[in-house]
Tab-separated table of C-alpha atoms and ligand atoms in Angstrom:
chain	number	residue	atom	x	y	z
A	1	MET	CA	173.622	-53.771	-30.473
A	2	SER	CA	173.177	-50.494	-29.121
A	3	HIS	CA	172.060	-47.535	-31.054
A	4	ASP	CA	174.091	-44.893	-31.872
A	5	ALA	CA	172.503	-41.692	-32.222
A	6	SER	CA	173.939	-40.908	-34.794
A	7	HIS	CA	172.493	-44.127	-37.308
A	8	PRO	CA	169.909	-42.464	-39.260
A	9	PRO	CA	166.504	-42.749	-38.252
A	10	THR	CA	164.981	-47.308	-37.751
A	11	ARG	CA	161.893	-47.843	-39.378
A	12	PRO	CA	160.108	-49.992	-38.067
A	13	SER	CA	158.646	-52.643	-40.452
A	14	LEU	CA	156.521	-54.798	-38.219
A	15	GLY	CA	152.580	-56.555	-37.975
A	16	ALA	CA	149.501	-54.683	-37.215
A	17	VAL	CA	148.618	-56.144	-34.099
A	18	GLN	CA	152.853	-55.376	-33.305
A	19	GLU	CA	152.629	-52.051	-34.511
A	20	THR	CA	150.392	-51.448	-31.468
A	21	LEU	CA	153.916	-51.283	-29.321
A	22	LEU	CA	154.154	-47.888	-30.482
A	23	ILE	CA	151.378	-46.785	-28.732
A	24	PRO	CA	152.320	-46.858	-25.387
A	25	LEU	CA	155.842	-45.837	-26.146
A	26	TYR	CA	155.477	-43.412	-27.667
A	27	GLY	CA	153.173	-42.312	-24.537
A	28	ARG	CA	155.868	-42.806	-22.410
A	29	ALA	CA	158.267	-40.400	-24.181
A	30	VAL	CA	155.822	-37.489	-24.269
A	31	GLU	CA	155.202	-38.032	-20.683
A	32	HIS	CA	158.996	-37.753	-20.131
A	33	ARG	CA	159.200	-34.693	-21.503
A	34	ARG	CA	156.652	-33.293	-19.696
A	35	PRO	CA	157.482	-30.329	-16.783
A	36	ASP	CA	155.652	-31.592	-14.737
A	37	ALA	CA	155.995	-35.817	-15.968
A	38	ALA	CA	154.083	-39.118	-13.709
A	39	LEU	CA	157.103	-40.679	-15.049
A	40	THR	CA	160.978	-40.724	-15.536
A	41	ASP	CA	161.326	-42.446	-19.165
A	42	PRO	CA	164.369	-40.857	-21.712
A	43	ARG	CA	165.337	-44.363	-23.060
A	44	ALA	CA	161.334	-44.440	-24.524
A	45	ALA	CA	162.024	-40.290	-26.094
A	46	GLU	CA	165.533	-41.490	-27.609
A	47	LEU	CA	163.603	-44.936	-29.291
A	48	VAL	CA	161.046	-42.248	-30.187
A	49	ASP	CA	163.734	-39.952	-32.053
A	50	ALA	CA	165.683	-42.860	-33.588
A	51	LEU	CA	162.330	-44.933	-35.490
A	52	ASP	CA	161.120	-43.786	-38.605
A	53	TYR	CA	157.187	-43.697	-38.010
A	54	ASP	CA	154.931	-41.442	-38.300
A	55	PHE	CA	154.068	-40.620	-34.830
A	56	ALA	CA	152.137	-38.012	-34.473
A	57	ARG	CA	148.848	-40.010	-35.181
A	58	PHE	CA	148.687	-40.527	-31.577
A	59	ALA	CA	149.640	-36.833	-30.757
A	60	GLU	CA	147.044	-35.720	-27.630
A	61	LEU	CA	145.117	-38.434	-27.798
A	62	PRO	CA	144.044	-39.014	-24.307
A	63	SER	CA	144.897	-42.797	-24.261
A	64	LEU	CA	148.631	-41.962	-24.010
A	65	THR	CA	148.069	-41.427	-19.830
A	66	GLY	CA	145.565	-43.614	-19.717
A	67	SER	CA	149.192	-46.025	-21.526
A	68	VAL	CA	151.512	-44.149	-18.073
A	69	LEU	CA	149.160	-44.700	-16.249
A	70	ARG	CA	149.201	-48.498	-16.798
A	71	THR	CA	152.460	-48.310	-17.110
A	72	LEU	CA	153.588	-46.976	-13.280
A	73	LEU	CA	150.813	-49.983	-12.201
A	74	PHE	CA	152.585	-52.743	-13.570
A	75	ASP	CA	155.839	-51.167	-12.614
A	76	HIS	CA	154.885	-50.807	-9.036
A	77	TRP	CA	153.455	-54.337	-8.637
A	78	THR	CA	157.285	-55.600	-10.917
A	79	ARG	CA	159.347	-53.254	-7.488
A	80	ASP	CA	157.094	-55.022	-5.224
A	81	PHE	CA	158.104	-58.448	-6.748
A	82	LEU	CA	161.745	-57.104	-6.405
A	83	GLY	CA	161.333	-56.166	-2.756
A	84	ASP	CA	159.857	-59.998	-2.141
A	85	HIS	CA	162.384	-61.227	-4.318
A	86	PRO	CA	165.633	-59.475	-5.554
A	87	ALA	CA	166.725	-62.306	-7.179
A	88	GLY	CA	163.575	-63.133	-8.375
A	89	THR	CA	162.264	-63.361	-12.232
A	90	VAL	CA	160.107	-60.834	-14.209
A	91	VAL	CA	158.531	-61.786	-18.203
A	92	GLU	CA	157.352	-59.519	-19.836
A	93	ILE	CA	155.328	-60.906	-22.242
A	94	GLY	CA	154.598	-59.034	-25.658
A	95	ALA	CA	157.701	-56.827	-24.731
A	96	GLY	CA	157.746	-54.427	-27.461
A	97	LEU	CA	159.371	-51.409	-26.190
A	98	ASN	CA	158.695	-50.626	-23.375
A	99	THR	CA	161.494	-50.005	-20.860
A	100	ARG	CA	160.783	-51.575	-18.235
A	101	PHE	CA	164.079	-53.270	-17.740
A	102	GLU	CA	165.947	-50.186	-17.541
A	103	ARG	CA	163.438	-48.367	-14.939
A	104	THR	CA	162.315	-51.143	-12.418
A	105	ASP	CA	166.104	-53.620	-12.931
A	106	ASN	CA	167.767	-54.035	-9.227
A	107	GLY	CA	171.705	-54.838	-10.303
A	108	ARG	CA	170.913	-59.156	-9.525
A	109	ALA	CA	167.131	-60.336	-11.325
A	110	ARG	CA	166.501	-62.325	-14.647
A	111	TRP	CA	165.178	-60.910	-16.906
A	112	PHE	CA	162.473	-61.896	-20.191
A	113	GLU	CA	162.191	-60.272	-22.832
A	114	LEU	CA	159.221	-61.899	-25.065
A	115	ASP	CA	157.618	-60.917	-27.958
A	116	LEU	CA	156.653	-61.705	-31.888
A	117	PRO	CA	160.301	-62.365	-33.901
A	118	ASP	CA	160.106	-58.761	-35.895
A	119	VAL	CA	159.896	-57.406	-32.450
A	120	ALA	CA	162.128	-58.983	-30.743
A	121	ALA	CA	164.733	-58.520	-33.960
A	122	LEU	CA	163.846	-54.755	-32.962
A	123	ARG	CA	163.997	-54.348	-29.708
A	124	GLY	CA	166.894	-56.256	-31.015
A	125	ALA	CA	169.063	-53.044	-32.067
A	126	PHE	CA	168.177	-50.626	-28.863
A	127	PHE	CA	169.087	-53.102	-26.092
A	128	ALA	CA	171.989	-55.440	-25.689
A	129	GLU	CA	170.973	-59.128	-24.469
A	130	THR	CA	173.103	-59.609	-20.810
A	131	PRO	CA	173.774	-62.528	-18.609
A	132	ARG	CA	170.349	-61.506	-16.810
A	133	ARG	CA	168.972	-59.727	-19.628
A	134	THR	CA	167.482	-62.489	-22.503
A	135	THR	CA	165.084	-61.812	-25.784
A	136	LEU	CA	162.577	-64.635	-26.463
A	137	ALA	CA	161.327	-64.543	-30.131
A	138	THR	CA	159.253	-66.393	-29.556
A	139	SER	CA	154.909	-66.108	-30.357
A	140	VAL	CA	153.693	-66.182	-26.225
A	141	THR	CA	151.259	-69.200	-27.680
A	142	GLU	CA	154.087	-71.300	-28.022
A	143	PRO	CA	155.484	-74.000	-25.449
A	144	ASP	CA	158.636	-74.108	-25.434
A	145	TRP	CA	160.000	-70.509	-24.344
A	146	LEU	CA	158.220	-72.300	-20.117
A	147	GLU	CA	160.806	-74.521	-20.581
A	148	GLU	CA	163.465	-72.059	-20.811
A	149	VAL	CA	162.497	-69.597	-18.817
A	150	GLY	CA	161.854	-72.893	-15.822
A	151	ARG	CA	165.349	-73.746	-16.116
A	152	GLU	CA	166.416	-70.587	-14.377
A	153	PRO	CA	166.860	-70.800	-11.087
A	154	GLY	CA	165.287	-69.254	-7.731
A	155	GLY	CA	161.720	-69.643	-8.875
A	156	ALA	CA	159.815	-66.732	-7.714
A	157	ARG	CA	158.865	-65.727	-11.577
A	158	LEU	CA	156.168	-62.597	-12.017
A	159	PHE	CA	155.035	-62.383	-15.385
A	160	ALA	CA	154.100	-59.315	-16.734
A	161	ALA	CA	151.580	-58.811	-20.189
A	162	GLU	CA	150.612	-54.997	-20.399
A	163	ALA	CA	148.255	-55.247	-23.317
A	164	VAL	CA	148.967	-57.064	-24.522
A	165	LEU	CA	145.890	-60.619	-23.862
A	166	PRO	CA	143.488	-58.514	-25.083
A	167	PHE	CA	144.771	-59.580	-29.055
A	168	LEU	CA	144.973	-62.947	-28.115
A	169	PRO	CA	141.372	-65.194	-28.813
A	170	GLU	CA	140.269	-66.289	-25.558
A	171	ALA	CA	141.086	-70.162	-26.122
A	172	GLU	CA	144.695	-68.696	-26.398
A	173	VAL	CA	144.510	-67.209	-22.679
A	174	ARG	CA	142.990	-70.161	-21.373
A	175	ALA	CA	145.237	-72.280	-22.517
A	176	LEU	CA	147.677	-70.099	-21.841
A	177	VAL	CA	146.847	-69.357	-18.248
A	178	GLY	CA	146.553	-73.196	-17.324
A	179	ARG	CA	150.163	-74.078	-19.066
A	180	ILE	CA	152.049	-71.522	-16.708
A	181	ALA	CA	150.116	-73.372	-13.737
A	182	ARG	CA	150.931	-76.500	-15.236
A	183	ARG	CA	155.068	-75.800	-15.848
A	184	LEU	CA	155.756	-73.002	-13.046
A	185	PRO	CA	152.765	-73.686	-10.570
A	186	GLY	CA	152.684	-70.326	-8.268
A	187	THR	CA	153.451	-67.606	-10.484
A	188	LEU	CA	152.760	-64.048	-10.449
A	189	LEU	CA	150.611	-62.710	-13.430
A	190	ALA	CA	150.029	-59.270	-14.275
A	191	LEU	CA	147.545	-58.968	-17.101
A	192	ASP	CA	144.781	-56.432	-18.003
A	193	THR	CA	141.061	-56.906	-19.436
A	194	HIS	CA	138.487	-55.236	-21.742
A	195	THR	CA	134.946	-56.133	-21.151
A	196	PRO	CA	132.824	-57.455	-24.266
A	197	ARG	CA	131.807	-54.423	-24.876
A	198	LEU	CA	134.540	-53.403	-24.714
A	199	VAL	CA	136.070	-55.172	-26.833
A	200	ALA	CA	132.384	-55.083	-29.705
A	201	ASP	CA	133.022	-50.706	-29.233
A	202	GLN	CA	136.987	-51.147	-30.346
A	203	ASP	CA	136.440	-48.784	-33.402
A	204	ALA	CA	136.048	-46.062	-30.968
A	205	HIS	CA	139.116	-46.876	-29.403
A	206	ASP	CA	141.141	-43.547	-29.618
A	207	ALA	CA	144.374	-45.113	-30.431
A	208	LEU	CA	143.331	-49.164	-31.544
A	209	SER	CA	141.391	-47.684	-34.220
A	210	ARG	CA	144.170	-45.772	-36.256
A	211	THR	CA	146.176	-49.153	-36.289
A	212	ASP	CA	145.202	-51.882	-37.672
A	213	ALA	CA	145.107	-54.476	-34.470
A	214	ARG	CA	142.134	-56.073	-33.841
A	215	LEU	CA	141.209	-56.978	-30.258
A	216	ARG	CA	139.905	-60.613	-29.471
A	217	TRP	CA	139.693	-61.521	-25.708
A	218	GLY	CA	136.594	-59.836	-23.598
A	219	CYS	CA	136.213	-60.212	-19.719
A	220	ALA	CA	133.766	-59.294	-17.667
A	221	ASP	CA	135.232	-60.440	-14.461
A	222	ILE	CA	138.836	-61.760	-13.559
A	223	GLU	CA	137.445	-64.906	-11.812
A	224	VAL	CA	136.326	-66.635	-14.405
A	225	VAL	CA	140.323	-66.243	-15.532
A	226	ALA	CA	141.588	-67.360	-11.600
A	227	ASP	CA	138.761	-70.278	-12.435
A	228	TRP	CA	140.684	-71.410	-15.762
A	229	ALA	CA	143.522	-72.840	-12.984
A	230	PRO	CA	142.332	-73.724	-10.225
A	231	GLY	CA	143.519	-72.830	-7.111
A	232	SER	CA	144.541	-69.100	-8.128
A	233	ARG	CA	144.275	-66.212	-6.307
A	234	VAL	CA	143.504	-62.632	-7.356
A	235	LEU	CA	145.659	-60.641	-5.490
A	236	ALA	CA	144.496	-56.924	-6.662
A	237	SER	CA	142.498	-55.526	-9.627
A	238	HIS	CA	142.236	-52.597	-10.503
A	239	THR	CA	140.814	-49.486	-13.081
A	240	LEU	CA	142.634	-46.210	-13.965
A	241	THR	CA	140.021	-44.016	-10.780
A	242	SER	CA	141.009	-47.311	-8.801
A	243	LEU	CA	144.403	-46.969	-9.051
A	244	PRO	CA	146.342	-48.388	-5.530
A	245	ARG	CA	146.823	-45.289	-2.596
A	246	ALA	CA	150.794	-45.617	-3.627
A	247	VAL	CA	150.294	-45.208	-6.981
A	248	HIS	CA	147.820	-42.358	-7.056
A	249	ASP	CA	149.480	-40.800	-4.301
A	250	ALA	CA	153.136	-40.184	-5.845
A	251	LEU	CA	151.619	-38.904	-9.041
A	252	PRO	CA	151.422	-35.128	-9.861
A	253	PRO	CA	148.126	-32.607	-9.299
A	254	ARG	CA	147.772	-33.143	-12.820
A	255	HIS	CA	146.723	-37.126	-13.423
A	256	ARG	CA	145.624	-36.860	-10.072
A	257	ALA	CA	142.669	-33.873	-10.754
A	258	LEU	CA	141.973	-35.629	-14.655
A	259	LEU	CA	141.393	-39.258	-12.652
A	260	ASP	CA	138.596	-37.466	-9.487
A	261	ASP	CA	137.232	-36.359	-13.247
A	262	LEU	CA	137.197	-40.103	-14.838
A	263	ALA	CA	136.240	-40.603	-11.172
A	264	ARG	CA	133.105	-38.646	-11.199
A	265	ARG	CA	132.489	-38.977	-15.022
A	266	ARG	CA	132.495	-42.495	-15.094
A	267	LEU	CA	132.776	-43.557	-18.990
A	268	PRO	CA	132.974	-46.969	-19.110
A	269	GLN	CA	135.655	-46.953	-22.116
A	270	VAL	CA	137.602	-46.126	-18.340
A	271	GLU	CA	135.468	-48.314	-15.781
A	272	GLU	CA	135.603	-51.860	-18.250
A	273	TYR	CA	139.266	-51.718	-18.943
A	274	ARG	CA	140.505	-53.429	-15.449
A	275	MET	CA	144.189	-54.165	-14.570
A	276	HIS	CA	145.158	-57.455	-12.205
A	277	LEU	CA	147.359	-59.186	-10.178
A	278	LEU	CA	147.091	-62.857	-10.420
A	279	ARG	CA	149.220	-66.095	-8.593
A	280	LEU	CA	148.897	-69.185	-10.437
A	281	PRO	CA	147.792	-71.951	-8.039
B	1	SAM	C1	149.886	-53.211	-26.852
B	1	SAM	S1	151.494	-53.533	-27.120
B	1	SAM	C2	152.078	-53.323	-25.332
B	1	SAM	C3	153.677	-53.527	-26.055
B	1	SAM	C4	154.459	-53.493	-24.061
B	1	SAM	N1	154.019	-54.240	-23.108
B	1	SAM	C5	154.012	-52.458	-23.371
B	1	SAM	O1	153.709	-52.690	-22.313
B	1	SAM	O2	155.019	-51.251	-24.311
B	1	SAM	C6	151.020	-55.125	-27.438
B	1	SAM	C7	152.515	-55.621	-27.806
B	1	SAM	O3	152.094	-57.170	-28.176
B	1	SAM	C8	152.508	-57.427	-29.002
B	1	SAM	N2	151.855	-59.513	-29.069
B	1	SAM	C9	150.344	-59.292	-29.281
B	1	SAM	N3	150.587	-60.462	-29.769
B	1	SAM	C10	151.959	-61.274	-29.899
B	1	SAM	C11	151.685	-63.007	-29.494
B	1	SAM	N4	151.133	-64.095	-29.558
B	1	SAM	N5	153.114	-63.466	-29.024
B	1	SAM	C12	153.515	-62.290	-28.331
B	1	SAM	N6	153.341	-60.995	-28.328
B	1	SAM	C13	152.414	-61.180	-28.480
B	1	SAM	C14	153.230	-57.018	-29.753
B	1	SAM	O4	153.665	-57.422	-30.442
B	1	SAM	C15	152.998	-56.003	-28.857
B	1	SAM	O5	154.285	-55.697	-28.832
C-alpha cells in the first residue's frame, strides 16, 4: 500500500534501535526543503509529514547535516556500482525509511531492503514492493536472507549498511562479514564505523543521546574488518571532511564552507567517524 496524503498521520511504533531511522529521515527531509539543498528527496519530506512523531527533538542538530553527507557518499557508491553493473543487485541493510531506491534506481537493478520486522511493516505502509524491489523483514544477523539474495541471477552485488552495523556487537558484525564472504563472494560492502572512543562517549552524541539506542561496536581500523574475511580489499575510506572529490565538489557552497571549517577544527566526533567501501573476497 502506498501512502495517501489524505490519511491521518501514521504513529510509528518502533523498538529503540529502530527509532534511530527517524534521524536520517528527518535530516534528508529538512535538507530537501532548504533553498540550497545538497540532496533532493521529496519522498523523505512526504514521509516526515505522514508520521506522527515529535521530530522537533532533532531540530537543528549538527549531525543531521552529517547524516545527509553520509547518504550522499553512499548514493555516490550506489550510482558508481550501477554504472558498472546496471542489472546488479543492491541490498539496503537496515534500510529504515531510506529512499535510496527513489534517488538512485536506474530502472533495471534488483533491490532488497532489509530491516527488522517492525520497520519492514512501517515501510510497507509507504513503499510498494515490485518484481525488482523486495522487503526482507528480518534481522541482518539471521542467515536466511542471504539465501534469498543469492538466488538472484546476475552476480554483482552492493550491500549498503548505512548507520546500522555500529548498533551490533562486534561478534555479530564479524560473523556477518564472514557469512557474506562465504555465501556471496565478491560482494561490495559499504559501511560506517565509530572508533571505540566515540562509542564510549556516545552520550555526548547530539542526536543518538535523544533516543534509547546504544552503539555497541567500535572500530579503530577498517583493515581489522578486512582481515575478518582474508582477501578483502578496502576500496575507499572517508571521513566527512575527506569526501571523494566528486561528492565534495557537487556540494553547495554552504556545505563546502562547513566542511572546510570542520577540517580545520579536527573534532574527534567528526574525524573518528568513517565510511568505507570494501570488496569481500
Ligand atoms: C540510524 S538507522 C539508519 C537507517 C537507514 N540506513 C538510513 O540511513 O536512513 C539504523 C537502522 O538499522 C536498523 N537495524 C538495527 N539493527 C538491525 C538488525 N539487527 N537487523 C536489521 N536492521 C537493523 C534499524 O531498525 C534502523 O532502521
